[in-house]
Amino acid sequence: MNGDLLGRRVFIGIKAPGDIAATLASLREYFPDVPGRFVPPEDIHLTLVPPWQMEDQGMIEAKMHAALRGMEPFTIMLKLLSYGPSPDRPRLAWVSCEPSAELSRMKRSLAAAFPVQDHVPFVPHLTIARFDERDRALLRRRPVEQRIDLPMPVSSVELFLSPHRGGRGYEVLASLSLPLE
């Protein structure tokens, strides 16, 4: 492993395919004059294991491989654009997805392999914008609940590197294609 990655924050997720990411990024039109940090299409993803400090990339990839063995590609349905985690305390604009047996199985298997402390319940979603606390009053006056109904194929799982503090963009360190060989 590259020594400069030691101690950097990594997480595991599903990267939105290019066409789906572009569609999700275009949902910015629902927020014409709302300040926020909109997620670039190349960074839109669904987090499965929250961030933790990198120790050994090879070990992480081996654990991912073992946790995902036997899993086949599947499709999730992206259903609703709304504020999260709650409409009365909006911090994010996200697109939530319909729960599926395959996604739940994947989350459970990865959670068993990576017992990272998760402080919030798992709500499968893809974040498209983040908002500051000072914008909450404006957001509450402009509620958003827009049905999406967009199928998103899941054919790989990624290990992402978070940017340095103040940096931008996620880097994919590893991508495991389903089914695993």
Coordinates of N, CA, C and O in Angstrom, one line a residue, residues 51-157:
P51 N -17.1 5.9 6.7 CA -15.7 6.1 6.7 C -15.0 5.6 8.0 O -15.5 5.7 9.1
W52 N -13.7 5.2 7.8 CA -12.8 4.8 8.9 C -11.4 5.1 8.4 O -11.2 5.4 7.2
Q53 N -10.4 5.0 9.3 CA -9.0 5.2 8.9 C -8.4 4.1 8.2 O -8.4 2.9 8.7
M54 N -7.8 4.3 7.1 CA -7.1 3.3 6.3 C -5.9 2.7 7.1 O -5.1 3.5 7.7
E55 N -5.8 1.4 7.1 CA -4.7 0.7 7.7 C -3.9 -0.1 6.7 O -2.7 0.1 6.5
D56 N -4.6 -1.0 6.0 CA -4.0 -1.9 5.1 C -4.9 -2.2 3.9 O -5.9 -2.9 4.0
Q57 N -4.7 -1.5 2.8 CA -5.6 -1.6 1.6 C -5.7 -3.1 1.1 O -6.8 -3.5 0.8
G58 N -4.7 -3.8 1.1 CA -4.7 -5.2 0.7 C -5.7 -6.0 1.5 O -6.5 -6.8 1.0
M59 N -5.6 -5.8 2.9 CA -6.5 -6.5 3.8 C -7.9 -6.1 3.6 O -8.9 -6.9 3.6
I60 N -8.2 -4.8 3.3 CA -9.5 -4.3 3.1 C -10.1 -5.0 1.8 O -11.2 -5.4 1.9
E61 N -9.3 -5.0 0.8 CA -9.8 -5.6 -0.5 C -10.1 -7.1 -0.3 O -11.1 -7.6 -0.8
A62 N -9.3 -7.8 0.5 CA -9.5 -9.2 0.7 C -10.8 -9.4 1.5 O -11.6 -10.3 1.2
K63 N -11.0 -8.6 2.5 CA -12.3 -8.7 3.3 C -13.5 -8.4 2.4 O -14.5 -9.0 2.6
M64 N -13.3 -7.3 1.6 CA -14.5 -7.0 0.7 C -14.8 -8.2 -0.2 O -15.9 -8.6 -0.4
H65 N -13.7 -8.8 -0.8 CA -13.9 -9.9 -1.7 C -14.6 -11.1 -1.0 O -15.6 -11.7 -1.5
A66 N -14.2 -11.4 0.2 CA -14.8 -12.5 1.0 C -16.3 -12.1 1.3 O -17.2 -13.0 1.2
A67 N -16.6 -10.9 1.7 CA -17.9 -10.5 2.1 C -18.9 -10.5 0.9 O -20.1 -10.7 1.0
L68 N -18.3 -10.2 -0.3 CA -19.2 -10.1 -1.5 C -19.2 -11.4 -2.3 O -20.0 -11.5 -3.3
R69 N -18.5 -12.4 -1.9 CA -18.4 -13.7 -2.7 C -19.9 -14.3 -2.8 O -20.6 -14.3 -1.8
G70 N -20.2 -14.7 -3.9 CA -21.5 -15.3 -4.2 C -22.6 -14.3 -4.5 O -23.7 -14.7 -4.8
M71 N -22.3 -13.0 -4.4 CA -23.4 -12.0 -4.8 C -23.4 -11.7 -6.3 O -22.3 -11.6 -6.9
E72 N -24.5 -11.7 -6.8 CA -24.7 -11.4 -8.2 C -25.1 -9.9 -8.5 O -25.6 -9.3 -7.5
P73 N -24.9 -9.4 -9.7 CA -25.4 -8.1 -10.0 C -26.9 -8.0 -9.8 O -27.6 -9.0 -9.9
F74 N -27.4 -6.8 -9.4 CA -28.8 -6.6 -9.2 C -29.2 -5.2 -9.5 O -28.3 -4.4 -9.8
T75 N -30.4 -4.9 -9.4 CA -30.8 -3.5 -9.7 C -31.6 -2.9 -8.5 O -32.4 -3.7 -7.8
I76 N -31.3 -1.7 -8.1 CA -32.1 -1.0 -7.1 C -32.9 0.0 -7.8 O -32.6 0.5 -8.8
M77 N -34.1 0.3 -7.1 CA -35.0 1.4 -7.7 C -34.8 2.6 -6.9 O -35.1 2.7 -5.7
L78 N -34.3 3.7 -7.5 CA -34.3 5.0 -6.9 C -35.7 5.6 -7.0 O -36.3 5.6 -8.1
K79 N -36.2 6.0 -5.8 CA -37.6 6.3 -5.8 C -38.0 7.8 -5.5 O -38.9 8.3 -6.0
L80 N -37.2 8.4 -4.6 CA -37.7 9.7 -4.1 C -36.6 10.7 -3.9 O -35.7 10.4 -3.1
L81 N -36.7 11.9 -4.5 CA -35.9 13.0 -4.1 C -36.5 13.8 -3.0 O -37.7 14.2 -3.1
S82 N -35.8 14.0 -1.9 CA -36.3 14.7 -0.7 C -35.1 15.2 0.1 O -34.0 15.0 -0.2
Y83 N -35.5 15.8 1.2 CA -34.5 16.3 2.2 C -34.2 15.2 3.2 O -35.1 14.4 3.5
G84 N -33.0 15.1 3.7 CA -32.7 14.1 4.7 C -31.7 14.8 5.7 O -31.2 15.8 5.5
P85 N -31.5 14.2 6.8 CA -32.1 12.9 7.2 C -33.6 13.0 7.6 O -34.3 12.1 7.7
S86 N -34.1 14.3 7.9 CA -35.5 14.5 8.2 C -35.9 15.8 7.6 O -35.1 16.8 7.5
P87 N -37.2 15.9 7.2 CA -37.6 17.1 6.5 C -37.6 18.4 7.4 O -37.4 19.5 6.9
D88 N -37.7 18.2 8.8 CA -37.7 19.3 9.7 C -36.2 19.8 10.0 O -36.0 20.8 10.6
R89 N -35.3 18.9 9.7 CA -33.8 19.2 10.0 C -33.0 18.9 8.7 O -32.1 18.0 8.8
P90 N -33.3 19.5 7.6 CA -32.7 19.1 6.3 C -31.2 19.5 6.3 O -30.8 20.6 6.6
R91 N -30.4 18.5 6.1 CA -28.9 18.7 5.9 C -28.5 18.3 4.5 O -27.4 18.7 4.0
L92 N -29.3 17.4 3.9 CA -29.0 16.9 2.6 C -30.2 16.9 1.6 O -31.3 16.9 2.1
A93 N -29.9 16.9 0.3 CA -30.9 16.5 -0.6 C -30.4 15.2 -1.1 O -29.2 15.0 -1.5
W94 N -31.3 14.2 -1.1 CA -30.9 12.8 -1.4 C -32.0 12.2 -2.2 O -33.2 12.6 -2.2
V95 N -31.6 11.1 -2.9 CA -32.5 10.3 -3.6 C -32.5 8.9 -2.9 O -31.5 8.3 -2.8
S96 N -33.6 8.6 -2.3 CA -33.7 7.3 -1.5 C -34.1 6.2 -2.5 O -34.6 6.4 -3.5
C97 N -33.7 5.0 -2.1 CA -34.0 3.8 -2.9 C -34.9 2.9 -2.1 O -34.9 2.8 -0.9
E98 N -35.6 2.1 -2.9 CA -36.5 1.1 -2.4 C -35.6 0.0 -1.8 O -34.7 -0.4 -2.4
P99 N -36.0 -0.5 -0.6 CA -35.2 -1.5 0.0 C -35.3 -2.8 -0.8 O -36.3 -3.1 -1.5
S100 N -34.2 -3.5 -0.9 CA -34.2 -4.8 -1.7 C -33.5 -5.8 -0.9 O -32.6 -5.5 -0.1
A101 N -33.8 -7.1 -1.1 CA -33.2 -8.2 -0.4 C -31.7 -8.2 -0.7 O -30.9 -8.5 0.2
E102 N -31.3 -8.0 -2.0 CA -29.9 -8.0 -2.4 C -29.1 -6.9 -1.7 O -28.0 -7.2 -1.2
L103 N -29.7 -5.7 -1.7 CA -28.9 -4.6 -1.0 C -28.8 -4.8 0.5 O -27.7 -4.6 1.1
S104 N -29.9 -5.3 1.1 CA -29.8 -5.6 2.6 C -28.8 -6.7 2.8 O -28.0 -6.6 3.8
R105 N -28.7 -7.7 2.0 CA -27.8 -8.8 2.2 C -26.3 -8.3 2.1 O -25.4 -8.6 2.8
M106 N -26.1 -7.4 1.0 CA -24.8 -6.9 0.8 C -24.4 -6.0 2.0 O -23.3 -6.1 2.5
K107 N -25.3 -5.2 2.5 CA -25.0 -4.3 3.6 C -24.6 -5.1 4.9 O -23.7 -4.9 5.6
R108 N -25.4 -6.2 5.2 CA -25.2 -7.0 6.3 C -23.8 -7.7 6.2 O -23.1 -7.8 7.2
S109 N -23.5 -8.2 5.1 CA -22.3 -9.0 4.9 C -21.1 -8.0 5.0 O -20.1 -8.4 5.7
L110 N -21.1 -6.8 4.5 CA -20.0 -5.9 4.6 C -19.9 -5.4 6.1 O -18.8 -5.2 6.6
A111 N -21.1 -5.2 6.7 CA -21.1 -4.7 8.1 C -20.4 -5.7 9.0 O -19.7 -5.4 10.0
A112 N -20.6 -7.0 8.7 CA -20.0 -8.1 9.5 C -18.5 -8.1 9.3 O -17.7 -8.3 10.2
A113 N -18.1 -7.8 8.1 CA -16.6 -7.8 7.7 C -15.9 -6.6 8.2 O -14.7 -6.6 8.5
F114 N -16.7 -5.5 8.3 CA -16.1 -4.2 8.7 C -17.0 -3.6 9.8 O -17.9 -2.8 9.5
P115 N -16.7 -4.0 11.0 CA -17.5 -3.5 12.2 C -17.2 -2.0 12.5 O -16.8 -1.7 13.6
V116 N -17.4 -1.1 11.6 CA -17.2 0.3 11.8 C -18.4 0.9 12.5 O -19.5 0.6 12.2
Q117 N -18.1 1.7 13.5 CA -19.2 2.3 14.3 C -20.0 3.2 13.4 O -19.5 4.2 12.8
D118 N -21.3 2.9 13.2 CA -22.2 3.7 12.4 C -23.2 4.4 13.3 O -23.9 3.7 14.1
H119 N -23.2 5.7 13.3 CA -24.0 6.4 14.3 C -25.4 6.7 13.9 O -26.2 7.2 14.6
V120 N -25.8 6.3 12.7 CA -27.1 6.5 12.2 C -27.6 5.2 11.5 O -26.8 4.4 11.0
P121 N -28.9 5.0 11.6 CA -29.5 3.8 10.9 C -29.2 3.9 9.4 O -29.1 4.9 8.8
F122 N -29.1 2.7 8.8 CA -28.9 2.6 7.3 C -30.2 3.0 6.6 O -31.2 2.3 6.7
V123 N -30.1 4.1 5.9 CA -31.2 4.5 5.0 C -30.5 4.6 3.6 O -29.8 5.6 3.3
P124 N -30.8 3.6 2.7 CA -30.1 3.6 1.5 C -30.5 4.9 0.6 O -31.7 5.1 0.3
H125 N -29.5 5.6 0.2 CA -29.7 6.9 -0.5 C -28.4 7.3 -1.2 O -27.3 6.8 -0.9
L126 N -28.6 8.2 -2.2 CA -27.5 8.8 -2.9 C -27.6 10.3 -2.7 O -28.7 10.9 -3.0
T127 N -26.7 10.9 -2.0 CA -26.7 12.4 -1.7 C -26.4 13.2 -3.0 O -25.4 12.9 -3.7
I128 N -27.2 14.2 -3.2 CA -26.9 15.1 -4.4 C -26.5 16.5 -3.9 O -26.0 17.2 -4.8
A129 N -26.8 16.8 -2.7 CA -26.4 18.2 -2.2 C -26.3 18.1 -0.7 O -27.0 17.4 0.0
R130 N -25.4 19.0 -0.1 CA -25.3 19.2 1.3 C -25.6 20.7 1.6 O -25.2 21.5 0.8
F131 N -26.3 20.9 2.7 CA -26.7 22.3 3.1 C -26.1 22.7 4.4 O -26.0 21.8 5.3
D132 N -25.9 23.9 4.6 CA -25.4 24.5 5.9 C -26.6 24.7 6.8 O -27.8 24.9 6.3
E133 N -26.4 24.7 8.1 CA -27.4 24.9 9.0 C -28.2 26.2 8.8 O -29.4 26.3 9.0
R134 N -27.5 27.2 8.4 CA -28.1 28.5 8.2 C -29.1 28.5 7.1 O -29.9 29.4 6.9
D135 N -29.1 27.5 6.2 CA -30.0 27.4 5.1 C -31.3 26.6 5.5 O -32.2 26.5 4.7
R136 N -31.4 26.0 6.7 CA -32.5 25.2 7.0 C -33.8 25.9 7.0 O -34.8 25.3 6.5
A137 N -33.9 27.1 7.4 CA -35.2 27.8 7.4 C -35.7 27.9 6.0 O -36.9 27.7 5.7
L138 N -34.8 28.3 5.0 CA -35.2 28.4 3.6 C -35.7 27.1 3.1 O -36.7 27.0 2.4
L139 N -34.9 26.0 3.4 CA -35.3 24.7 2.9 C -36.6 24.2 3.4 O -37.4 23.6 2.7
R140 N -36.9 24.5 4.7 CA -38.3 24.1 5.3 C -39.4 24.8 4.6 O -40.5 24.3 4.5
R141 N -39.1 26.1 4.1 CA -40.2 26.8 3.3 C -40.3 26.3 1.9 O -41.3 26.6 1.2
R142 N -39.4 25.5 1.4 CA -39.4 25.0 0.1 C -39.2 23.4 0.1 O -38.2 22.9 -0.3
P143 N -40.3 22.8 0.6 CA -40.1 21.3 0.7 C -40.0 20.7 -0.7 O -40.5 21.2 -1.7
V144 N -39.3 19.6 -0.8 CA -39.2 18.8 -2.0 C -39.5 17.4 -1.7 O -38.9 16.8 -0.8
E145 N -40.4 16.8 -2.5 CA -40.6 15.4 -2.5 C -41.0 15.1 -3.9 O -42.2 15.3 -4.3
Q146 N -40.1 14.6 -4.7 CA -40.3 14.3 -6.1 C -40.0 12.8 -6.4 O -39.0 12.4 -6.1
R147 N -41.1 12.2 -6.9 CA -40.9 10.8 -7.3 C -39.9 10.7 -8.4 O -39.9 11.5 -9.3
I148 N -39.0 9.7 -8.4 CA -38.0 9.5 -9.4 C -38.2 8.3 -10.3 O -38.2 8.3 -11.5
D149 N -38.4 7.1 -9.6 CA -38.6 5.8 -10.3 C -37.5 5.6 -11.4 O -37.8 5.5 -12.6
L150 N -36.3 5.5 -10.9 CA -35.1 5.3 -11.8 C -34.4 4.0 -11.4 O -33.9 3.9 -10.3
P151 N -34.3 3.0 -12.3 CA -33.5 1.8 -12.0 C -32.0 2.1 -12.0 O -31.6 2.7 -13.0
M152 N -31.3 1.6 -11.1 CA -29.9 1.7 -11.1 C -29.2 0.3 -10.9 O -29.4 -0.3 -9.9
P153 N -28.5 -0.1 -12.0 CA -27.8 -1.4 -11.9 C -26.7 -1.4 -10.9 O -26.0 -0.4 -10.8
V154 N -26.5 -2.4 -10.1 CA -25.4 -2.6 -9.2 C -24.6 -3.8 -9.7 O -25.0 -4.9 -9.6
S155 N -23.4 -3.4 -10.3 CA -22.6 -4.5 -10.8 C -21.2 -4.5 -10.2 O -20.3 -5.3 -10.6
S156 N -20.9 -3.5 -9.3 CA -19.6 -3.5 -8.6 C -19.8 -2.7 -7.3 O -20.8 -2.1 -7.0
V157 N -18.8 -2.9 -6.4 CA -18.7 -2.2 -5.1 C -17.3 -1.6 -5.0 O -16.3 -2.3 -5.4

